[in-house]
mmCIF file of C-alpha atoms in Angstrom:
data_model
loop_
_atom_site.group_PDB
_atom_site.id
_atom_site.type_symbol
_atom_site.label_atom_id
_atom_site.label_comp_id
_atom_site.label_asym_id
_atom_site.label_seq_id
_atom_site.Cartn_x
_atom_site.Cartn_y
_atom_site.Cartn_z
ATOM 1 C CA MET A 21 -92.224 -88.606 -26.095
ATOM 2 C CA LYS A 22 -89.257 -86.263 -26.346
ATOM 3 C CA LYS A 23 -89.591 -82.927 -24.551
ATOM 4 C CA THR A 24 -88.961 -79.630 -26.265
ATOM 5 C CA LYS A 25 -86.127 -77.429 -25.105
ATOM 6 C CA ALA A 26 -88.642 -75.079 -23.452
ATOM 7 C CA GLU A 27 -90.304 -77.962 -21.605
ATOM 8 C CA ALA A 28 -86.922 -79.252 -20.433
ATOM 9 C CA GLU A 29 -85.992 -75.780 -19.171
ATOM 10 C CA GLU A 30 -89.327 -75.516 -17.365
ATOM 11 C CA THR A 31 -88.694 -78.880 -15.668
ATOM 12 C CA ALA A 32 -85.221 -77.734 -14.578
ATOM 13 C CA GLN A 33 -86.665 -74.511 -13.150
ATOM 14 C CA VAL A 34 -89.378 -76.379 -11.231
ATOM 15 C CA LEU A 35 -86.716 -78.662 -9.760
ATOM 16 C CA LEU A 36 -84.517 -75.687 -8.842
ATOM 17 C CA GLN A 37 -87.331 -73.812 -7.086
ATOM 18 C CA THR A 38 -88.521 -76.908 -5.234
ATOM 19 C CA ALA A 39 -84.970 -77.818 -4.216
ATOM 20 C CA LYS A 40 -84.355 -74.267 -3.010
ATOM 21 C CA ARG A 41 -87.363 -74.483 -0.690
ATOM 22 C CA HIS A 42 -86.255 -77.858 0.693
ATOM 23 C CA PHE A 43 -82.589 -76.887 1.142
ATOM 24 C CA ALA A 44 -83.575 -73.597 2.822
ATOM 25 C CA LYS A 45 -86.027 -75.274 5.202
ATOM 26 C CA ASN A 46 -84.197 -78.509 6.020
ATOM 27 C CA GLY A 47 -80.565 -77.877 5.159
ATOM 28 C CA TYR A 48 -78.541 -79.941 2.710
ATOM 29 C CA ALA A 49 -78.004 -82.975 4.944
ATOM 30 C CA LYS A 50 -81.685 -83.423 5.824
ATOM 31 C CA THR A 51 -83.040 -82.854 2.322
ATOM 32 C CA ALA A 52 -84.025 -86.012 0.449
ATOM 33 C CA LEU A 53 -84.074 -86.113 -3.341
ATOM 34 C CA GLU A 54 -87.241 -88.216 -3.148
ATOM 35 C CA ASP A 55 -89.066 -85.298 -1.498
ATOM 36 C CA ILE A 56 -87.851 -82.841 -4.141
ATOM 37 C CA VAL A 57 -88.928 -85.170 -6.970
ATOM 38 C CA LYS A 58 -92.336 -85.775 -5.368
ATOM 39 C CA ASP A 59 -93.002 -82.073 -4.716
ATOM 40 C CA SER A 60 -91.811 -81.143 -8.223
ATOM 41 C CA GLY A 61 -94.095 -83.664 -9.879
ATOM 42 C CA VAL A 62 -91.277 -85.047 -12.030
ATOM 43 C CA THR A 63 -89.423 -88.318 -12.219
ATOM 44 C CA ARG A 64 -86.157 -89.087 -10.493
ATOM 45 C CA GLY A 65 -84.719 -89.636 -13.960
ATOM 46 C CA ALA A 66 -85.550 -86.030 -14.872
ATOM 47 C CA LEU A 67 -83.674 -84.796 -11.817
ATOM 48 C CA TYR A 68 -80.619 -86.893 -12.694
ATOM 49 C CA HIS A 69 -80.818 -85.797 -16.324
ATOM 50 C CA HIS A 70 -80.661 -82.122 -15.402
ATOM 51 C CA PHE A 71 -78.439 -82.151 -12.308
ATOM 52 C CA LYS A 72 -76.665 -85.562 -12.120
ATOM 53 C CA ASN A 73 -76.932 -85.842 -8.306
ATOM 54 C CA LYS A 74 -77.868 -84.039 -5.098
ATOM 55 C CA LYS A 75 -74.638 -82.066 -4.983
ATOM 56 C CA GLY A 76 -75.090 -80.966 -8.606
ATOM 57 C CA LEU A 77 -78.605 -79.799 -7.809
ATOM 58 C CA PHE A 78 -77.384 -77.948 -4.734
ATOM 59 C CA PHE A 79 -74.646 -76.239 -6.760
ATOM 60 C CA ALA A 80 -77.236 -75.117 -9.329
ATOM 61 C CA VAL A 81 -79.422 -73.731 -6.531
ATOM 62 C CA ILE A 82 -76.495 -71.756 -5.090
ATOM 63 C CA GLU A 83 -75.614 -70.411 -8.516
ATOM 64 C CA SER A 84 -79.216 -69.324 -9.121
ATOM 65 C CA ILE A 85 -79.249 -67.529 -5.765
ATOM 66 C CA GLN A 86 -75.914 -65.832 -6.533
ATOM 67 C CA LYS A 87 -77.350 -64.600 -9.843
ATOM 68 C CA LYS A 88 -80.454 -63.287 -8.060
ATOM 69 C CA ILE A 89 -78.342 -61.505 -5.453
ATOM 70 C CA ALA A 90 -76.285 -59.875 -8.227
ATOM 71 C CA GLN A 91 -79.472 -58.733 -9.973
ATOM 72 C CA ASP A 92 -80.799 -57.311 -6.693
ATOM 73 C CA ILE A 93 -77.541 -55.444 -6.120
ATOM 74 C CA GLU A 94 -77.596 -53.892 -9.596
ATOM 75 C CA GLN A 95 -81.237 -52.933 -9.317
ATOM 76 C CA GLN A 96 -80.873 -51.384 -5.872
ATOM 77 C CA ALA A 97 -77.540 -49.641 -6.546
ATOM 78 C CA SER A 98 -78.893 -47.997 -9.700
ATOM 79 C CA ARG A 99 -81.194 -45.950 -7.462
ATOM 80 C CA GLY A 100 -78.242 -44.025 -6.060
ATOM 81 C CA SER A 101 -77.670 -40.565 -7.472
ATOM 82 C CA GLU A 102 -73.862 -40.671 -7.200
ATOM 83 C CA GLN A 103 -71.179 -43.360 -7.021
ATOM 84 C CA TRP A 104 -70.582 -43.396 -3.254
ATOM 85 C CA GLU A 105 -74.307 -43.746 -2.648
ATOM 86 C CA GLN A 106 -74.499 -46.522 -5.266
ATOM 87 C CA LEU A 107 -71.656 -48.355 -3.521
ATOM 88 C CA SER A 108 -73.333 -48.109 -0.117
ATOM 89 C CA ILE A 109 -76.744 -49.149 -1.450
ATOM 90 C CA GLY A 110 -75.184 -52.066 -3.348
ATOM 91 C CA CYS A 111 -73.341 -53.295 -0.254
ATOM 92 C CA ARG A 112 -76.516 -53.096 1.811
ATOM 93 C CA ALA A 113 -78.435 -54.968 -0.896
ATOM 94 C CA PHE A 114 -75.819 -57.738 -0.891
ATOM 95 C CA ILE A 115 -75.925 -58.232 2.878
ATOM 96 C CA LYS A 116 -79.714 -58.002 3.042
ATOM 97 C CA SER A 117 -80.144 -60.537 0.252
ATOM 98 C CA ALA A 118 -77.572 -62.935 1.741
ATOM 99 C CA ILE A 119 -79.420 -63.036 5.070
ATOM 100 C CA GLU A 120 -82.901 -63.613 3.644
ATOM 101 C CA PRO A 121 -84.310 -66.735 5.303
ATOM 102 C CA ASP A 122 -84.355 -68.786 2.095
ATOM 103 C CA HIS A 123 -80.783 -67.720 1.240
ATOM 104 C CA LYS A 124 -79.114 -67.873 4.642
ATOM 105 C CA GLN A 125 -79.101 -71.650 5.089
ATOM 106 C CA ILE A 126 -78.026 -72.330 1.525
ATOM 107 C CA ILE A 127 -75.480 -69.565 0.917
ATOM 108 C CA LEU A 128 -73.981 -68.927 4.337
ATOM 109 C CA ILE A 129 -74.282 -72.218 6.212
ATOM 110 C CA ASP A 130 -74.330 -75.168 3.807
ATOM 111 C CA GLY A 131 -72.724 -73.646 0.722
ATOM 112 C CA PRO A 132 -69.048 -73.558 1.714
ATOM 113 C CA ALA A 133 -69.274 -76.948 3.447
ATOM 114 C CA VAL A 134 -71.072 -78.793 0.645
ATOM 115 C CA ILE A 135 -69.446 -77.438 -2.514
ATOM 116 C CA GLY A 136 -66.130 -76.492 -0.922
ATOM 117 C CA TRP A 137 -64.711 -73.123 -0.011
ATOM 118 C CA ASN A 138 -62.892 -72.608 -3.331
ATOM 119 C CA ARG A 139 -65.971 -73.289 -5.490
ATOM 120 C CA TRP A 140 -68.098 -71.138 -3.187
ATOM 121 C CA ARG A 141 -65.627 -68.261 -3.479
ATOM 122 C CA GLN A 142 -65.518 -68.669 -7.264
ATOM 123 C CA LEU A 143 -69.305 -68.343 -7.478
ATOM 124 C CA ASP A 144 -69.151 -65.218 -5.313
ATOM 125 C CA ALA A 145 -66.338 -63.849 -7.505
ATOM 126 C CA ASN A 146 -68.348 -64.481 -10.674
ATOM 127 C CA HIS A 147 -71.367 -62.575 -9.431
ATOM 128 C CA SER A 148 -71.353 -60.174 -6.458
ATOM 129 C CA MET A 149 -67.599 -59.556 -6.330
ATOM 130 C CA LYS A 150 -67.559 -58.918 -10.061
ATOM 131 C CA LEU A 151 -70.092 -56.115 -9.589
ATOM 132 C CA LEU A 152 -68.177 -54.730 -6.619
ATOM 133 C CA TYR A 153 -64.906 -54.727 -8.559
ATOM 134 C CA SER A 154 -66.562 -52.967 -11.495
ATOM 135 C CA GLN A 155 -68.046 -50.285 -9.239
ATOM 136 C CA LEU A 156 -64.770 -49.663 -7.398
ATOM 137 C CA ASP A 157 -62.760 -49.645 -10.625
ATOM 138 C CA GLN A 158 -65.072 -47.047 -12.160
ATOM 139 C CA MET A 159 -64.974 -44.961 -8.985
ATOM 140 C CA GLN A 160 -61.179 -44.996 -8.979
ATOM 141 C CA LYS A 161 -61.082 -43.980 -12.645
ATOM 142 C CA ASN A 162 -63.425 -41.101 -11.782
ATOM 143 C CA GLY A 163 -61.064 -39.954 -9.014
ATOM 144 C CA CYS A 164 -63.249 -40.935 -6.047
ATOM 145 C CA PHE A 165 -60.242 -42.390 -4.217
ATOM 146 C CA SER A 166 -56.506 -42.753 -4.722
ATOM 147 C CA SER A 167 -54.555 -45.418 -6.540
ATOM 148 C CA LEU A 168 -55.150 -48.268 -4.119
ATOM 149 C CA SER A 169 -55.294 -51.770 -5.539
ATOM 150 C CA VAL A 170 -58.900 -52.203 -6.674
ATOM 151 C CA GLU A 171 -58.515 -55.987 -6.522
ATOM 152 C CA SER A 172 -57.304 -55.868 -2.924
ATOM 153 C CA LEU A 173 -60.027 -53.394 -1.986
ATOM 154 C CA THR A 174 -62.675 -55.611 -3.604
ATOM 155 C CA HIS A 175 -61.547 -58.658 -1.608
ATOM 156 C CA SER A 176 -61.373 -56.648 1.635
ATOM 157 C CA LEU A 177 -64.863 -55.207 1.253
ATOM 158 C CA SER A 178 -66.290 -58.526 0.083
ATOM 159 C CA GLY A 179 -64.796 -60.258 3.110
ATOM 160 C CA ALA A 180 -66.217 -57.608 5.423
ATOM 161 C CA MET A 181 -69.671 -58.017 3.880
ATOM 162 C CA ASN A 182 -69.602 -61.818 3.997
ATOM 163 C CA GLU A 183 -68.557 -61.740 7.661
ATOM 164 C CA SER A 184 -71.222 -59.125 8.377
ATOM 165 C CA ALA A 185 -73.851 -61.323 6.741
ATOM 166 C CA LEU A 186 -72.783 -64.308 8.861
ATOM 167 C CA TRP A 187 -72.833 -62.208 12.023
ATOM 168 C CA ILE A 188 -76.255 -60.716 11.253
ATOM 169 C CA ALA A 189 -77.637 -64.164 10.448
ATOM 170 C CA GLU A 190 -76.462 -65.377 13.868
ATOM 171 C CA GLN A 191 -78.005 -62.354 15.591
ATOM 172 C CA GLY A 192 -81.340 -62.961 13.907
ATOM 173 C CA SER A 193 -82.111 -59.230 13.855
ATOM 174 C CA PHE A 194 -82.213 -56.746 11.008
ATOM 175 C CA ASP A 195 -81.065 -54.082 13.509
ATOM 176 C CA SER A 196 -77.633 -55.641 13.104
ATOM 177 C CA LEU A 197 -77.784 -54.784 9.380
ATOM 178 C CA ASP A 198 -77.918 -51.081 10.260
ATOM 179 C CA GLU A 199 -74.953 -51.524 12.604
ATOM 180 C CA ALA A 200 -72.942 -53.288 9.897
ATOM 181 C CA MET A 201 -73.753 -50.560 7.390
ATOM 182 C CA CYS A 202 -72.604 -47.877 9.847
ATOM 183 C CA VAL A 203 -69.234 -49.649 9.996
ATOM 184 C CA LEU A 204 -69.028 -49.915 6.198
ATOM 185 C CA ASP A 205 -69.870 -46.215 5.908
ATOM 186 C CA VAL A 206 -66.877 -45.478 8.153
ATOM 187 C CA TYR A 207 -64.730 -47.512 5.739
ATOM 188 C CA PHE A 208 -66.082 -45.490 2.835
ATOM 189 C CA GLU A 209 -65.371 -42.208 4.608
ATOM 190 C CA GLY A 210 -61.797 -43.357 5.167
ATOM 191 C CA LEU A 211 -61.506 -44.344 1.524
ATOM 192 C CA LYS A 212 -62.674 -40.884 0.464
ATOM 193 C CA GLN A 213 -59.820 -39.396 2.488
ATOM 194 C CA THR A 214 -57.239 -41.181 0.322
ATOM 195 C CA ASN A 215 -58.106 -38.917 -2.583
#
């Protein structure tokens, strides 16, 4: 019996959520497709139909996490009353989301190694960095800082946040998040001075 489009999408989502749990808990190398299929209650054929192979499934999981992180950033940043506050809140939301236990293993540890650094960076660019660029571009247009290269600034801040997330993940303490944000706030104060 042929599945409807909605049923097929539901199957794909079940596989994604199950795979996310397995990849987060066991890491990519120790995750078996058989376990994902069994826990999802679907056939191996369904997994291959939707994702082709383990690496394709892993890529889809990373992309779904990147989308969720971007949504979290937008939601959190919108709470700020002015643009500098929105920028700071958005940066904090990115780091906090990246270091969540079910994201850390997939995004920070396995992601670059499994899908390759260039593909990993492209996913980041399509989601979180895109939001960061948009925020900085709007801030520059509103005169919040001088005519620095927004593209260069976006890459610099993104790099700082990715490194901060890795460092915090290694520390295993959310106290390190506050320390990282203090450093970013110093960057922002310096950026304000360029105006």
